[in-house]
Amino acid sequence: MTWEALVFLIFSVITLGSGALVVTTRNLFHAALYLMLSLFGVAGLFVLLTAPFLAGVEIVVYIGAIAILIIFAIMLTPQVMQIPHLRSNQWIAALVAAALFFLMLVSVLTPLAEELGVDNWSAGFTQDDPADVPADTLTTLGESLVDPDLYVLPFEVASVLLMAALVGAAMMVRPEEPEPRRSEPAPVVEPGAEQATTGGD
Amino acid sequence: MTDVLLDIGFSHDLAVLIAKLVGVVVVASFGLVWTLFGIWLERKIAGRFQDRLGPNRVGPFGVLQSLPDAVKIVLKEDIIPTGADKWVFNIAPVLSVFSVLLAWVVVPFAFGWTGSDLSIGVLYLVAVGSLGEIAVLMAGWSSNNKFALLGAFRGVAQLISYEIPMVLALLVPVLLSGSMSLQGIVQQQHIMYFIAVPMTFVIFFISSLAEMGRAPFDLLEAESELVAGYMTEYSGMKFGMFYVGEFLHAFTFSVLAAIFFLGGWKGPFAEDVPFLGLIYLMIKAMFAYFAMMWIRMTFPRVRIDQMLAFNWKFLVPLSLGNLLVVAFLWKLVPDTNAINSFGDAVVPTLVLLVANGLMAAGLLVYLRGEGLRERERVQARLVAVDPAVTAGSGD
């Protein structure tokens, strides 16, 4: 039992355990919190794989943004919060889907492992010596993202997609009626509301 | 430290582990003990600002005032509201302090004095900062109190909004130093980045004020509007933890401002005598901290809608434009990797400074126009309400 194995075990338990709790807990808010914990475990696994940048991005993007948005969505739908307990009879369907997905993963990863020259599964998962990993993964990552021979096209396509999503979101929250233009006089305020608009002193 | 333990006869792994643990305890304790002193300092200075004496009873000049306060807060009754979500309610304050203390891991105190010099230091800071948002949400939701929940909503909206200009401002030192590790950023600052990119510093300063929820952005605990924001239902030491977390947040950000823009531990002889570096860093951080207090004592609070509009309609576009300009100019510098001394850094610094001056001038002209237009709008509304008001009396 090396240190790496121990830490790996801890993070695996965190990830899988809280992942299971996400789908079994009765309380939606708790489910969101468990999801955060699960993602935190994934970030820990990234650190073990000597990919600190991905770990940081995992926390910033998933915990700091997506999970928070999920919580907002949960809280802003009052009906959801008032369901006493969620009843679900889709366990069997969920299990089947999970099993199928696992089979798919295996069928994808096995040829990949053969291509990489991993004959023995258990031998393929020994922790690399950190010295073998290039020290400056960050620079490599950044350069390969904008290298014409590597990933510049997917990178740009992703950014265009995000831009489209931004514009779409902005369009969706636009008020129904266009605001009055600046040249028009502002709507007359009720005399009682003077205090609210008295600027100056 | 490790060597000493090895001599006693510990195994290598265990010795390293113990040494690291001791380091963690020292760094965390430094922050927490500093808090006791810092709270006194802040109260004292706030008192002077407001023409009071500040605490002056316990110890010389009241230095020990924080100790009885801490004892009192520990002894207070701990109330958990009915219907609260106990687990979440109890974890939230811990997470709040935790997220701030984690930031100290990457702080370079002096030459070679860092908890852990991560190669992704800046990203790490942003990541642990986002844990604080969860603490706010958890506290607000688990209190079973609608005011606390409203406070949490506002707080998180503020935090995630102001994170954007903050990160965009932090990208500038990363760009100029070509490194994401804080130690590397300090090493590269032969001339303070504050001199090269003052605009970025101001953006960072404003957004960090909002990030830590201090006046004029202290809607997180707007006493006059939302009872007490997301910590309404907290009492005793749990409230104390939020308080300590918030205070430490302020100090942490002033240290970070010193590291990113004021040259960190750099100074005369700092590389030969590491302890001097620590002193320099603290002096610079105190400058930033004093400015924060100054703003806190001077400005009125901003409404939540004004605050978010200011961020999204002004600060984010400004920081994006600022980043573009700096990146473009930096691209013009022939060989950025060759800047290894004070002399090499003079010309790029001056170029950036001039560009910043031009940007700031344009910005001021724009803001002046905006102000005039806004005043006209207010005048128009006033005239519409009461025709007796004539233009020009708005002053």
JSON list of C-alpha atoms in Angstrom, two decimals, chain A residues 3 27 29-30 33 36 52-53 56-57 59-60 63-64 68 71-72 75-76 81 138 182 186 188-191 194 197-201, chain B residues 13-14 17 85 88 119-120 123 126-127 130-131 133-134 137-138 141 149 153 156-157 160 180 370 373 377-378 381-382 384-385 394-395:
[
{"chain": "A", "resi": 3, "resn": "TRP", "atom": "CA", "xyz": [0.85, 6.63, -0.36]},
{"chain": "A", "resi": 27, "resn": "ASN", "atom": "CA", "xyz": [-33.24, 16.37, -0.71]},
{"chain": "A", "resi": 29, "resn": "PHE", "atom": "CA", "xyz": [-30.17, 20.73, -2.27]},
{"chain": "A", "resi": 30, "resn": "HIS", "atom": "CA", "xyz": [-28.19, 17.97, -0.61]},
{"chain": "A", "resi": 33, "resn": "LEU", "atom": "CA", "xyz": [-23.88, 19.58, -2.50]},
{"chain": "A", "resi": 36, "resn": "MET", "atom": "CA", "xyz": [-19.90, 19.25, -5.60]},
{"chain": "A", "resi": 52, "resn": "PRO", "atom": "CA", "xyz": [-2.83, 20.13, -11.65]},
{"chain": "A", "resi": 53, "resn": "PHE", "atom": "CA", "xyz": [-4.19, 22.49, -14.28]},
{"chain": "A", "resi": 56, "resn": "GLY", "atom": "CA", "xyz": [-7.92, 23.62, -10.92]},
{"chain": "A", "resi": 57, "resn": "VAL", "atom": "CA", "xyz": [-10.19, 23.99, -13.92]},
{"chain": "A", "resi": 59, "resn": "ILE", "atom": "CA", "xyz": [-12.94, 23.11, -9.36]},
{"chain": "A", "resi": 60, "resn": "VAL", "atom": "CA", "xyz": [-13.34, 26.55, -10.94]},
{"chain": "A", "resi": 63, "resn": "ILE", "atom": "CA", "xyz": [-17.85, 23.61, -8.50]},
{"chain": "A", "resi": 64, "resn": "GLY", "atom": "CA", "xyz": [-17.51, 27.36, -8.82]},
{"chain": "A", "resi": 68, "resn": "ILE", "atom": "CA", "xyz": [-23.72, 26.98, -8.16]},
{"chain": "A", "resi": 71, "resn": "ILE", "atom": "CA", "xyz": [-28.33, 25.28, -6.91]},
{"chain": "A", "resi": 72, "resn": "PHE", "atom": "CA", "xyz": [-29.76, 28.55, -8.18]},
{"chain": "A", "resi": 75, "resn": "MET", "atom": "CA", "xyz": [-33.92, 27.27, -5.46]},
{"chain": "A", "resi": 76, "resn": "LEU", "atom": "CA", "xyz": [-35.71, 29.37, -8.05]},
{"chain": "A", "resi": 81, "resn": "MET", "atom": "CA", "xyz": [-38.25, 22.42, -3.18]},
{"chain": "A", "resi": 138, "resn": "LEU", "atom": "CA", "xyz": [0.90, 24.10, -18.48]},
{"chain": "A", "resi": 182, "resn": "ARG", "atom": "CA", "xyz": [-33.30, 58.13, -24.56]},
{"chain": "A", "resi": 186, "resn": "ALA", "atom": "CA", "xyz": [-39.11, 59.30, -19.19]},
{"chain": "A", "resi": 188, "resn": "VAL", "atom": "CA", "xyz": [-44.05, 60.24, -15.31]},
{"chain": "A", "resi": 189, "resn": "VAL", "atom": "CA", "xyz": [-43.33, 59.06, -11.79]},
{"chain": "A", "resi": 190, "resn": "GLU", "atom": "CA", "xyz": [-46.08, 59.16, -9.17]},
{"chain": "A", "resi": 191, "resn": "PRO", "atom": "CA", "xyz": [-45.66, 62.17, -6.85]},
{"chain": "A", "resi": 194, "resn": "GLU", "atom": "CA", "xyz": [-40.09, 61.63, -5.35]},
{"chain": "A", "resi": 197, "resn": "THR", "atom": "CA", "xyz": [-35.39, 59.79, -7.44]},
{"chain": "A", "resi": 198, "resn": "THR", "atom": "CA", "xyz": [-34.11, 62.91, -5.75]},
{"chain": "A", "resi": 199, "resn": "GLY", "atom": "CA", "xyz": [-30.51, 63.09, -6.72]},
{"chain": "A", "resi": 200, "resn": "GLY", "atom": "CA", "xyz": [-28.08, 65.89, -6.03]},
{"chain": "A", "resi": 201, "resn": "ASP", "atom": "CA", "xyz": [-27.36, 66.91, -2.47]},
{"chain": "B", "resi": 13, "resn": "ASP", "atom": "CA", "xyz": [8.02, 9.33, 4.29]},
{"chain": "B", "resi": 14, "resn": "LEU", "atom": "CA", "xyz": [6.82, 9.92, 7.82]},
{"chain": "B", "resi": 17, "resn": "LEU", "atom": "CA", "xyz": [4.73, 14.13, 6.26]},
{"chain": "B", "resi": 85, "resn": "ASP", "atom": "CA", "xyz": [-30.47, 21.76, 8.11]},
{"chain": "B", "resi": 88, "resn": "VAL", "atom": "CA", "xyz": [-25.10, 22.05, 6.26]},
{"chain": "B", "resi": 119, "resn": "SER", "atom": "CA", "xyz": [2.83, 25.85, -10.98]},
{"chain": "B", "resi": 120, "resn": "ILE", "atom": "CA", "xyz": [-0.85, 26.83, -11.24]},
{"chain": "B", "resi": 123, "resn": "LEU", "atom": "CA", "xyz": [-5.70, 29.23, -10.91]},
{"chain": "B", "resi": 126, "resn": "VAL", "atom": "CA", "xyz": [-9.42, 31.33, -8.10]},
{"chain": "B", "resi": 127, "resn": "ALA", "atom": "CA", "xyz": [-10.45, 27.76, -7.33]},
{"chain": "B", "resi": 130, "resn": "SER", "atom": "CA", "xyz": [-14.99, 29.68, -5.43]},
{"chain": "B", "resi": 131, "resn": "LEU", "atom": "CA", "xyz": [-15.34, 27.44, -2.38]},
{"chain": "B", "resi": 133, "resn": "GLU", "atom": "CA", "xyz": [-19.38, 30.96, -2.60]},
{"chain": "B", "resi": 134, "resn": "ILE", "atom": "CA", "xyz": [-20.60, 27.52, -1.62]},
{"chain": "B", "resi": 137, "resn": "LEU", "atom": "CA", "xyz": [-25.06, 29.45, -0.25]},
{"chain": "B", "resi": 138, "resn": "MET", "atom": "CA", "xyz": [-24.98, 26.72, 2.37]},
{"chain": "B", "resi": 141, "resn": "TRP", "atom": "CA", "xyz": [-30.09, 27.97, 2.66]},
{"chain": "B", "resi": 149, "resn": "LEU", "atom": "CA", "xyz": [-31.58, 33.05, 1.76]},
{"chain": "B", "resi": 153, "resn": "PHE", "atom": "CA", "xyz": [-28.53, 34.92, -3.29]},
{"chain": "B", "resi": 156, "resn": "VAL", "atom": "CA", "xyz": [-23.36, 34.71, -4.52]},
{"chain": "B", "resi": 157, "resn": "ALA", "atom": "CA", "xyz": [-24.55, 36.88, -7.40]},
{"chain": "B", "resi": 160, "resn": "ILE", "atom": "CA", "xyz": [-19.58, 35.18, -9.18]},
{"chain": "B", "resi": 180, "resn": "MET", "atom": "CA", "xyz": [1.36, 31.15, -13.06]},
{"chain": "B", "resi": 370, "resn": "GLU", "atom": "CA", "xyz": [-21.92, 59.38, -18.70]},
{"chain": "B", "resi": 373, "resn": "ARG", "atom": "CA", "xyz": [-26.09, 62.23, -19.31]},
{"chain": "B", "resi": 377, "resn": "ARG", "atom": "CA", "xyz": [-31.99, 61.88, -17.09]},
{"chain": "B", "resi": 378, "resn": "VAL", "atom": "CA", "xyz": [-32.55, 62.50, -13.40]},
{"chain": "B", "resi": 381, "resn": "ARG", "atom": "CA", "xyz": [-37.56, 62.77, -14.31]},
{"chain": "B", "resi": 382, "resn": "LEU", "atom": "CA", "xyz": [-37.66, 65.45, -11.63]},
{"chain": "B", "resi": 384, "resn": "ALA", "atom": "CA", "xyz": [-41.72, 65.45, -15.12]},
{"chain": "B", "resi": 385, "resn": "VAL", "atom": "CA", "xyz": [-42.75, 64.97, -11.51]},
{"chain": "B", "resi": 394, "resn": "GLY", "atom": "CA", "xyz": [-29.62, 69.26, -9.07]},
{"chain": "B", "resi": 395, "resn": "ASP", "atom": "CA", "xyz": [-26.30, 70.25, -7.61]}
]
